[in-house]
Amino acid sequence: MSIETPARQAPAAVLATPILEVKDLVVRYGRGRKAAAAPAAVDRVSFTIQPGETVGLVGESGSGKSTIGKAILGLQKVSAGSISYQGKDTTHAGAGQRRALGSELRAVFQDPNSSLNPRQTVGASLAEPLRIRGVAAPEARGRAEAMLERVGLPREAVDRYPSQFSGGQRQRIAVARALICEPSLVVCDEAVSALDLSTQAQVLNLLADLRDERGLSYLFIAHDISVVQFLAQRVVVLYRGQVMESGPAAAVTEDPKHPFTQALVAASPVPRPAEQAERRTLRESMGVRTASSVSATPGGCPFRQRCPLATEMCATERPALRVVGGSDVACHYA
Ligand SMILES: Nc1ncnc2c1ncn2[C@@H]1O[C@H](COP(=O)(O)OP(=O)(O)O)[C@@H](O)[C@H]1O
Ligand code: SF4
Ligand SMILES: [Mg+2]
């Protein structure tokens, strides 16, 4: 990812009621004894998002990022802990409460086909969430045209089909569909991950502009920490369903305290070849093992089998999050 100037406007109003509060969230997949014995996909995760704030959620594939996103959107059952939206508990929200939340809380996924029906015109897809909320057809069409224009597409796009657009344009349409109901929180799950670098940068800039002009909050999920760094004011680093480090974006990405965050930063691509080579040397000297070389084992620090600093204590005691230099870090030795 070759974006160099992080856009971190809109500092959070720290004293306001959070838009979102996730507290000790646990999600287990499956049922019965087997599920209870398996490690939780999300294991006691807590964070808040303030109005106008972007929180980045980063971690390797399988670390539980999408599961957290789905739990917030009501698409995945919560096993324990709570989720509140603007101070109201939505952990086990029923259909009625979810419908009411539907225009407040929207999502953009990696695959635009998950929100755009390939057999529907773009206009019909965009108008759908408005029509559900009782907006008349001509007004919905007008708002769809205006929204398309705002995301950088021609108004005539309403009459075309998703397949007539490039990947980047389809992702702009997905953003338009997410924003047409004027939500206050948008969950972006790997929203730019399938795009090439220059298209990624354009869509990230669009998301930053829309956030700043509308006071939106984002939960911005990605596996690449440099993508997250571009938009987020705060970053939460996940490993095997647990928070390893969280704090202000600059502290977490420029001065990571946890060995796993250090490995993530060292592994993220940079545009300058000399710096890339330096990072490769650093990465190798850190002695962090690859994800495929270890299997999951319960107890202790979840990162211990890959960690070059691991001791006996790391195998028996799960490190609690504690404040280290302005961030919360879960490591006995940070
Ligand atoms: N529908 C499912 N059924 C069972 N296990 C699942 C399901 N979805 C995800 N998982 C498991 O939960 C863990 C977290 O997955 P996910 O949230 O998709 O991670 P990420 O988005 O970080 O790649 C993984 O171990 C994955 O295999
Ligand atoms: S607690 Fe131990 S194993 Fe875990 S990250 Fe820290 S040093 Fe490494
Ligand atoms: Mg995912």
Tab-separated table of C-alpha atoms and ligand atoms in Angstrom:
chain	number	residue	atom	x	y	z
A	1	MET	CA	0.000	0.000	0.000
A	2	SER	CA	1.645	3.199	-1.086
A	3	ILE	CA	-0.138	5.936	0.785
A	4	GLU	CA	2.162	8.228	2.659
A	5	THR	CA	0.221	11.049	4.242
A	6	PRO	CA	-2.237	9.651	6.747
A	7	ALA	CA	-5.510	11.642	6.798
A	8	ARG	CA	-6.326	11.734	10.481
A	9	GLN	CA	-8.676	14.695	10.784
A	10	ALA	CA	-11.737	14.755	12.998
A	11	PRO	CA	-10.240	14.158	16.443
A	12	ALA	CA	-12.706	12.301	18.604
A	13	ALA	CA	-14.934	14.109	21.077
A	14	VAL	CA	-13.728	12.036	24.001
A	15	LEU	CA	-16.471	12.997	26.450
A	16	ALA	CA	-19.447	12.348	24.153
A	17	THR	CA	-21.508	9.137	24.421
A	18	PRO	CA	-19.736	6.662	22.161
A	19	ILE	CA	-21.465	5.801	18.898
A	20	LEU	CA	-20.462	2.222	19.567
A	21	GLU	CA	-19.301	0.385	22.649
A	22	VAL	CA	-18.129	-3.224	22.403
A	23	LYS	CA	-17.516	-4.753	25.817
A	24	ASP	CA	-15.897	-8.121	26.585
A	25	LEU	CA	-17.330	-9.527	23.348
A	26	VAL	CA	-17.100	-13.295	22.922
A	27	VAL	CA	-18.232	-15.160	19.807
A	28	ARG	CA	-18.069	-18.944	19.452
A	29	TYR	CA	-19.092	-20.685	16.267
A	30	GLY	CA	-20.980	-23.960	16.262
A	31	ARG	CA	-23.017	-25.684	18.937
A	32	GLY	CA	-22.612	-28.171	21.737
A	33	ARG	CA	-19.562	-29.490	23.574
A	34	LYS	CA	-17.234	-29.343	20.578
A	35	ALA	CA	-17.902	-25.622	20.095
A	36	ALA	CA	-17.471	-24.930	23.823
A	37	ALA	CA	-14.045	-26.604	23.772
A	38	ALA	CA	-12.804	-24.826	20.613
A	39	PRO	CA	-11.009	-21.470	21.009
A	40	ALA	CA	-13.463	-18.553	20.701
A	41	ALA	CA	-13.336	-16.742	17.325
A	42	VAL	CA	-13.602	-13.497	19.325
A	43	ASP	CA	-12.354	-13.614	22.912
A	44	ARG	CA	-13.212	-10.778	25.342
A	45	VAL	CA	-12.741	-7.886	22.909
A	46	SER	CA	-13.532	-4.338	24.081
A	47	PHE	CA	-13.338	-0.991	22.283
A	48	THR	CA	-15.392	2.153	21.695
A	49	ILE	CA	-15.951	4.410	18.688
A	50	GLN	CA	-16.683	8.089	19.305
A	51	PRO	CA	-18.836	10.282	17.022
A	52	GLY	CA	-16.819	11.205	13.934
A	53	GLU	CA	-14.052	8.792	14.824
A	54	THR	CA	-12.546	6.007	12.715
A	55	VAL	CA	-11.308	2.960	14.576
A	56	GLY	CA	-9.139	0.576	12.587
A	57	LEU	CA	-9.351	-3.138	13.301
A	58	VAL	CA	-6.320	-4.993	12.001
A	59	GLY	CA	-5.017	-8.550	12.169
A	60	GLU	CA	-4.104	-11.540	10.039
A	61	SER	CA	-6.672	-13.608	8.192
A	62	GLY	CA	-8.761	-15.649	10.644
A	63	SER	CA	-8.114	-13.355	13.616
A	64	GLY	CA	-11.822	-12.599	14.097
A	65	LYS	CA	-12.154	-9.180	12.418
A	66	SER	CA	-15.170	-10.022	10.249
A	67	THR	CA	-16.823	-11.860	13.123
A	68	ILE	CA	-16.688	-8.652	15.201
A	69	GLY	CA	-18.108	-6.676	12.259
A	70	LYS	CA	-20.920	-9.190	11.783
A	71	ALA	CA	-21.753	-9.201	15.512
A	72	ILE	CA	-22.081	-5.391	15.424
A	73	LEU	CA	-24.313	-5.572	12.342
A	74	GLY	CA	-26.496	-8.251	13.961
A	75	LEU	CA	-25.422	-10.880	11.412
A	76	GLN	CA	-23.703	-13.099	13.987
A	77	LYS	CA	-24.973	-14.283	17.373
A	78	VAL	CA	-23.022	-13.038	20.395
A	79	SER	CA	-21.956	-15.671	22.973
A	80	ALA	CA	-21.051	-13.246	25.791
A	81	GLY	CA	-20.319	-9.579	26.407
A	82	SER	CA	-22.285	-6.640	25.023
A	83	ILE	CA	-22.611	-4.227	22.118
A	84	SER	CA	-24.233	-0.803	22.561
A	85	TYR	CA	-25.115	1.683	19.866
A	86	GLN	CA	-25.452	5.290	21.060
A	87	GLY	CA	-25.867	4.084	24.634
A	88	LYS	CA	-28.571	1.481	23.786
A	89	ASP	CA	-27.841	-2.210	24.233
A	90	THR	CA	-28.159	-3.972	20.869
A	91	THR	CA	-26.393	-7.228	21.785
A	92	HIS	CA	-29.474	-9.376	21.225
A	93	ALA	CA	-31.571	-6.867	19.264
A	94	GLY	CA	-34.730	-8.361	17.781
A	95	ALA	CA	-36.010	-7.776	14.264
A	96	GLY	CA	-37.835	-4.540	15.179
A	97	GLN	CA	-34.819	-2.915	16.850
A	98	ARG	CA	-32.571	-4.043	13.977
A	99	ARG	CA	-34.949	-2.498	11.416
A	100	ALA	CA	-34.830	0.769	13.314
A	101	LEU	CA	-31.026	0.551	13.401
A	102	GLY	CA	-30.884	-0.372	9.722
A	103	SER	CA	-30.486	3.145	8.383
A	104	GLU	CA	-28.070	4.215	11.159
A	105	LEU	CA	-25.652	1.345	10.842
A	106	ARG	CA	-24.460	0.327	7.364
A	107	ALA	CA	-21.662	-1.762	5.871
A	108	VAL	CA	-19.280	-1.908	2.924
A	109	PHE	CA	-17.760	-5.343	2.255
A	110	GLN	CA	-14.819	-6.490	0.151
A	111	ASP	CA	-17.076	-8.025	-2.470
A	112	PRO	CA	-19.485	-5.401	-3.843
A	113	ASN	CA	-21.678	-8.224	-5.175
A	114	SER	CA	-22.705	-8.911	-1.585
A	115	SER	CA	-24.652	-5.640	-1.520
A	116	LEU	CA	-25.300	-5.123	-5.269
A	117	ASN	CA	-27.631	-7.527	-7.009
A	118	PRO	CA	-26.061	-8.179	-10.452
A	119	ARG	CA	-29.564	-8.487	-11.989
A	120	GLN	CA	-30.702	-5.113	-10.643
A	121	THR	CA	-29.784	-1.725	-12.064
A	122	VAL	CA	-27.506	0.363	-9.878
A	123	GLY	CA	-30.394	2.789	-9.359
A	124	ALA	CA	-32.681	0.014	-8.098
A	125	SER	CA	-29.981	-1.248	-5.684
A	126	LEU	CA	-29.406	2.252	-4.315
A	127	ALA	CA	-33.110	3.056	-4.045
A	128	GLU	CA	-33.926	-0.189	-2.224
A	129	PRO	CA	-32.936	0.875	1.335
A	130	LEU	CA	-34.840	4.149	0.800
A	131	ARG	CA	-37.947	2.427	-0.590
A	132	ILE	CA	-37.973	0.079	2.456
A	133	ARG	CA	-38.155	3.235	4.564
A	134	GLY	CA	-41.131	4.577	2.620
A	135	VAL	CA	-39.391	7.054	0.296
A	136	ALA	CA	-41.388	7.463	-2.951
A	137	ALA	CA	-39.830	6.141	-6.177
A	138	PRO	CA	-39.108	9.476	-7.915
A	139	GLU	CA	-37.430	10.913	-4.803
A	140	ALA	CA	-35.425	7.712	-4.268
A	141	ARG	CA	-34.190	7.889	-7.866
A	142	GLY	CA	-33.158	11.515	-7.444
A	143	ARG	CA	-31.288	10.743	-4.245
A	144	ALA	CA	-29.584	7.761	-5.924
A	145	GLU	CA	-28.411	10.015	-8.776
A	146	ALA	CA	-27.098	12.639	-6.354
A	147	MET	CA	-25.306	10.009	-4.270
A	148	LEU	CA	-23.672	8.492	-7.371
A	149	GLU	CA	-22.463	11.925	-8.369
A	150	ARG	CA	-21.025	12.435	-4.868
A	151	VAL	CA	-18.967	9.242	-5.114
A	152	GLY	CA	-17.563	10.307	-8.480
A	153	LEU	CA	-19.851	8.523	-10.955
A	154	PRO	CA	-22.173	9.970	-13.607
A	155	ARG	CA	-25.873	10.319	-12.729
A	156	GLU	CA	-26.687	8.082	-15.735
A	157	ALA	CA	-25.095	5.186	-13.837
A	158	VAL	CA	-28.545	4.606	-12.240
A	159	ASP	CA	-29.738	2.832	-15.392
A	160	ARG	CA	-26.720	0.560	-15.779
A	161	TYR	CA	-25.875	-2.821	-14.228
A	162	PRO	CA	-22.982	-3.528	-11.788
A	163	SER	CA	-21.159	-5.645	-14.413
A	164	GLN	CA	-20.767	-2.533	-16.599
A	165	PHE	CA	-18.388	-0.969	-14.032
A	166	SER	CA	-14.787	-1.617	-12.976
A	167	GLY	CA	-13.945	-3.031	-9.536
A	168	GLY	CA	-13.142	0.421	-8.159
A	169	GLN	CA	-16.371	1.909	-9.559
A	170	ARG	CA	-18.414	-0.965	-8.113
A	171	GLN	CA	-16.855	-0.263	-4.712
A	172	ARG	CA	-17.847	3.421	-5.103
A	173	ILE	CA	-21.403	2.229	-5.799
A	174	ALA	CA	-21.267	0.048	-2.659
A	175	VAL	CA	-20.168	3.127	-0.680
A	176	ALA	CA	-23.059	5.118	-2.213
A	177	ARG	CA	-25.519	2.389	-1.212
A	178	ALA	CA	-24.154	2.336	2.344
A	179	LEU	CA	-24.401	6.120	2.699
A	180	ILE	CA	-27.707	6.840	0.952
A	181	CYS	CA	-29.705	6.459	4.213
A	182	GLU	CA	-27.365	8.899	5.979
A	183	PRO	CA	-26.032	6.460	8.580
A	184	SER	CA	-23.849	7.526	11.485
A	185	LEU	CA	-21.654	4.394	11.627
A	186	VAL	CA	-20.313	2.403	8.688
A	187	VAL	CA	-18.528	-0.921	9.088
A	188	CYS	CA	-16.002	-1.216	6.238
A	189	ASP	CA	-14.778	-4.834	6.120
A	190	GLU	CA	-11.765	-5.124	3.784
A	191	ALA	CA	-13.568	-2.537	1.641
A	192	VAL	CA	-10.491	-1.742	-0.476
A	193	SER	CA	-8.544	-4.998	-0.132
A	194	ALA	CA	-9.461	-6.374	-3.576
A	195	LEU	CA	-8.460	-3.176	-5.422
A	196	ASP	CA	-5.113	-2.299	-7.009
A	197	LEU	CA	-2.963	0.243	-5.147
A	198	SER	CA	-3.944	3.421	-7.006
A	199	THR	CA	-7.671	2.539	-6.918
A	200	GLN	CA	-7.300	1.730	-3.209
A	201	ALA	CA	-5.897	5.196	-2.610
A	202	GLN	CA	-8.792	6.841	-4.495
A	203	VAL	CA	-11.473	4.935	-2.563
A	204	LEU	CA	-9.691	5.622	0.773
A	205	ASN	CA	-9.602	9.329	-0.047
A	206	LEU	CA	-13.312	9.234	-0.916
A	207	LEU	CA	-14.084	7.525	2.421
A	208	ALA	CA	-12.011	10.151	4.281
A	209	ASP	CA	-13.793	13.035	2.474
A	210	LEU	CA	-17.256	11.585	3.155
A	211	ARG	CA	-16.390	11.053	6.806
A	212	ASP	CA	-15.197	14.616	7.233
A	213	GLU	CA	-18.138	16.251	5.446
A	214	ARG	CA	-20.815	14.082	7.144
A	215	GLY	CA	-19.250	13.536	10.585
A	216	LEU	CA	-19.397	9.764	10.014
A	217	SER	CA	-17.827	7.133	12.244
A	218	TYR	CA	-16.169	4.100	10.700
A	219	LEU	CA	-15.109	0.730	11.968
A	220	PHE	CA	-12.440	0.173	9.340
A	221	ILE	CA	-11.370	-3.472	9.104
A	222	ALA	CA	-8.319	-4.570	7.089
A	223	HIS	CA	-5.448	-7.064	7.255
A	224	ASP	CA	-2.947	-4.441	5.993
A	225	ILE	CA	-1.930	-2.044	8.771
A	226	SER	CA	-0.810	0.661	6.301
A	227	VAL	CA	-4.344	0.806	4.840
A	228	VAL	CA	-5.808	1.092	8.349
A	229	GLN	CA	-3.253	3.758	9.252
A	230	PHE	CA	-4.467	5.999	6.433
A	231	LEU	CA	-7.993	6.444	7.851
A	232	ALA	CA	-7.978	5.513	11.518
A	233	GLN	CA	-7.497	7.778	14.505
A	234	ARG	CA	-7.287	4.738	16.765
A	235	VAL	CA	-6.180	1.192	15.967
A	236	VAL	CA	-7.067	-2.145	17.580
A	237	VAL	CA	-4.721	-5.056	16.786
A	238	LEU	CA	-6.256	-8.522	16.926
A	239	TYR	CA	-4.559	-11.915	17.132
A	240	ARG	CA	-6.573	-15.150	17.366
A	241	GLY	CA	-9.643	-13.270	18.531
A	242	GLN	CA	-7.853	-11.307	21.265
A	243	VAL	CA	-6.741	-7.676	21.427
A	244	MET	CA	-2.932	-7.534	21.482
A	245	GLU	CA	-2.585	-3.744	21.374
A	246	SER	CA	-4.838	-0.730	20.972
A	247	GLY	CA	-4.251	2.995	21.065
A	248	PRO	CA	-3.829	6.165	19.000
A	249	ALA	CA	-3.035	5.294	15.356
A	250	ALA	CA	0.316	7.090	15.411
A	251	ALA	CA	1.478	5.280	18.563
A	252	VAL	CA	0.383	1.833	17.378
A	253	THR	CA	1.700	2.106	13.814
A	254	GLU	CA	4.848	4.170	14.325
A	255	ASP	CA	5.939	2.912	17.737
A	256	PRO	CA	4.337	-0.534	18.180
A	257	LYS	CA	4.889	-2.050	21.628
A	258	HIS	CA	3.598	-5.615	21.147
A	259	PRO	CA	5.845	-8.132	19.328
A	260	PHE	CA	2.917	-9.079	17.053
A	261	THR	CA	2.184	-5.454	16.114
A	262	GLN	CA	5.895	-4.972	15.438
A	263	ALA	CA	5.785	-7.969	13.074
A	264	LEU	CA	2.616	-6.633	11.347
A	265	VAL	CA	4.211	-3.225	10.784
A	266	ALA	CA	7.447	-4.813	9.519
A	267	ALA	CA	5.414	-6.979	7.109
A	268	SER	CA	3.343	-4.139	5.609
A	269	PRO	CA	4.575	-3.038	2.189
A	270	VAL	CA	6.183	0.403	1.739
A	271	PRO	CA	6.677	2.219	-1.583
A	272	ARG	CA	10.449	2.865	-1.326
A	273	PRO	CA	12.663	-0.149	-2.259
A	274	ALA	CA	15.485	0.810	0.161
A	275	GLU	CA	13.056	1.031	3.079
A	276	GLN	CA	11.404	-2.227	1.969
A	277	ALA	CA	14.788	-4.004	2.115
A	278	GLU	CA	15.446	-2.488	5.564
A	279	ARG	CA	12.092	-3.794	6.776
A	280	ARG	CA	12.801	-7.258	5.397
A	281	THR	CA	16.093	-7.366	7.344
A	282	LEU	CA	14.326	-6.129	10.474
A	283	ARG	CA	11.556	-8.703	10.029
A	284	GLU	CA	14.075	-11.538	9.681
A	285	SER	CA	16.115	-10.346	12.664
A	286	MET	CA	12.968	-10.303	14.839
A	287	GLY	CA	12.680	-14.095	14.543
A	288	VAL	CA	8.856	-14.116	14.424
A	289	ARG	CA	7.592	-17.462	13.082
A	290	THR	CA	4.983	-17.572	10.324
A	291	ALA	CA	1.326	-18.260	11.073
A	292	SER	CA	1.376	-21.580	9.182
A	293	SER	CA	4.212	-22.959	11.350
A	294	VAL	CA	2.166	-23.081	14.570
A	295	SER	CA	-1.100	-24.646	15.714
A	296	ALA	CA	-3.643	-23.237	18.159
A	297	THR	CA	-3.148	-24.190	21.804
A	298	PRO	CA	-5.239	-22.858	24.661
A	299	GLY	CA	-3.939	-20.937	27.687
A	300	GLY	CA	-1.194	-18.362	28.089
A	301	CYS	CA	-0.371	-15.728	25.476
A	302	PRO	CA	-1.958	-16.656	22.129
A	303	PHE	CA	1.146	-15.374	20.292
A	304	ARG	CA	3.701	-17.335	22.315
A	305	GLN	CA	4.505	-20.023	19.710
A	306	ARG	CA	5.573	-17.365	17.249
A	307	CYS	CA	7.090	-14.891	19.651
A	308	PRO	CA	10.883	-14.556	19.859
A	309	LEU	CA	10.603	-13.205	23.439
A	310	ALA	CA	8.375	-15.952	24.882
A	311	THR	CA	9.224	-17.384	28.322
A	312	GLU	CA	7.591	-20.029	30.527
A	313	MET	CA	5.250	-17.458	32.025
A	314	CYS	CA	3.904	-16.731	28.503
A	315	ALA	CA	2.774	-20.362	28.265
A	316	THR	CA	0.738	-20.290	31.474
A	317	GLU	CA	-0.522	-16.730	32.037
A	318	ARG	CA	-2.635	-14.811	29.566
A	319	PRO	CA	-1.218	-11.262	29.615
A	320	ALA	CA	-3.823	-8.621	30.538
A	321	LEU	CA	-3.970	-5.329	28.622
A	322	ARG	CA	-1.962	-2.660	30.449
A	323	VAL	CA	-0.994	0.885	29.552
A	324	VAL	CA	2.439	1.180	27.930
A	325	GLY	CA	3.429	4.552	26.489
A	326	GLY	CA	-0.135	5.699	25.713
A	327	SER	CA	-1.353	2.379	24.258
A	328	ASP	CA	-2.966	-0.694	25.837
A	329	VAL	CA	-0.676	-3.677	25.321
A	330	ALA	CA	-1.206	-7.371	26.184
A	331	CYS	CA	2.352	-8.592	26.675
A	332	HIS	CA	4.200	-9.546	29.881
A	333	TYR	CA	7.365	-7.910	28.594
A	334	ALA	CA	6.258	-4.857	26.543
B	1	LIG	N1	-19.373	-19.365	9.768
B	1	LIG	C1	-18.331	-19.845	10.459
B	1	LIG	N2	-18.383	-21.050	11.051
B	1	LIG	C2	-17.350	-21.536	11.786
B	1	LIG	N3	-16.194	-20.861	11.975
B	1	LIG	C3	-16.080	-19.654	11.409
B	1	LIG	C4	-17.135	-19.069	10.617
B	1	LIG	N4	-16.723	-17.848	10.172
B	1	LIG	C5	-15.477	-17.677	10.667
B	1	LIG	N5	-15.096	-18.754	11.386
B	1	LIG	C6	-13.812	-18.905	12.103
B	1	LIG	O1	-13.673	-17.836	13.022
B	1	LIG	C7	-12.353	-17.326	13.011
B	1	LIG	C8	-12.356	-15.839	12.682
B	1	LIG	O2	-12.807	-15.668	11.347
B	1	LIG	P1	-13.053	-14.237	10.719
B	1	LIG	O3	-13.836	-13.418	11.671
B	1	LIG	O4	-13.611	-14.435	9.361
B	1	LIG	O5	-11.568	-13.674	10.632
B	1	LIG	P2	-10.953	-12.479	9.745
B	1	LIG	O6	-12.070	-11.637	9.250
B	1	LIG	O7	-10.013	-11.792	10.677
B	1	LIG	O8	-10.202	-13.157	8.622
B	1	LIG	C9	-11.564	-18.174	12.033
B	1	LIG	O9	-10.902	-19.177	12.749
B	1	LIG	C10	-12.632	-18.764	11.154
B	1	LIG	O10	-12.242	-20.017	10.660
B	2	SF4	S1	3.392	-12.221	26.483
B	2	SF4	FE1	5.239	-13.412	25.987
B	2	SF4	S2	4.713	-14.603	24.164
B	2	SF4	FE2	3.168	-13.007	24.386
B	2	SF4	S3	3.887	-11.351	23.106
B	2	SF4	FE3	4.669	-10.933	25.165
B	2	SF4	S4	6.689	-11.903	25.264
B	2	SF4	FE4	5.655	-12.715	23.463
B	3	MG	MG	-12.531	-11.069	7.275
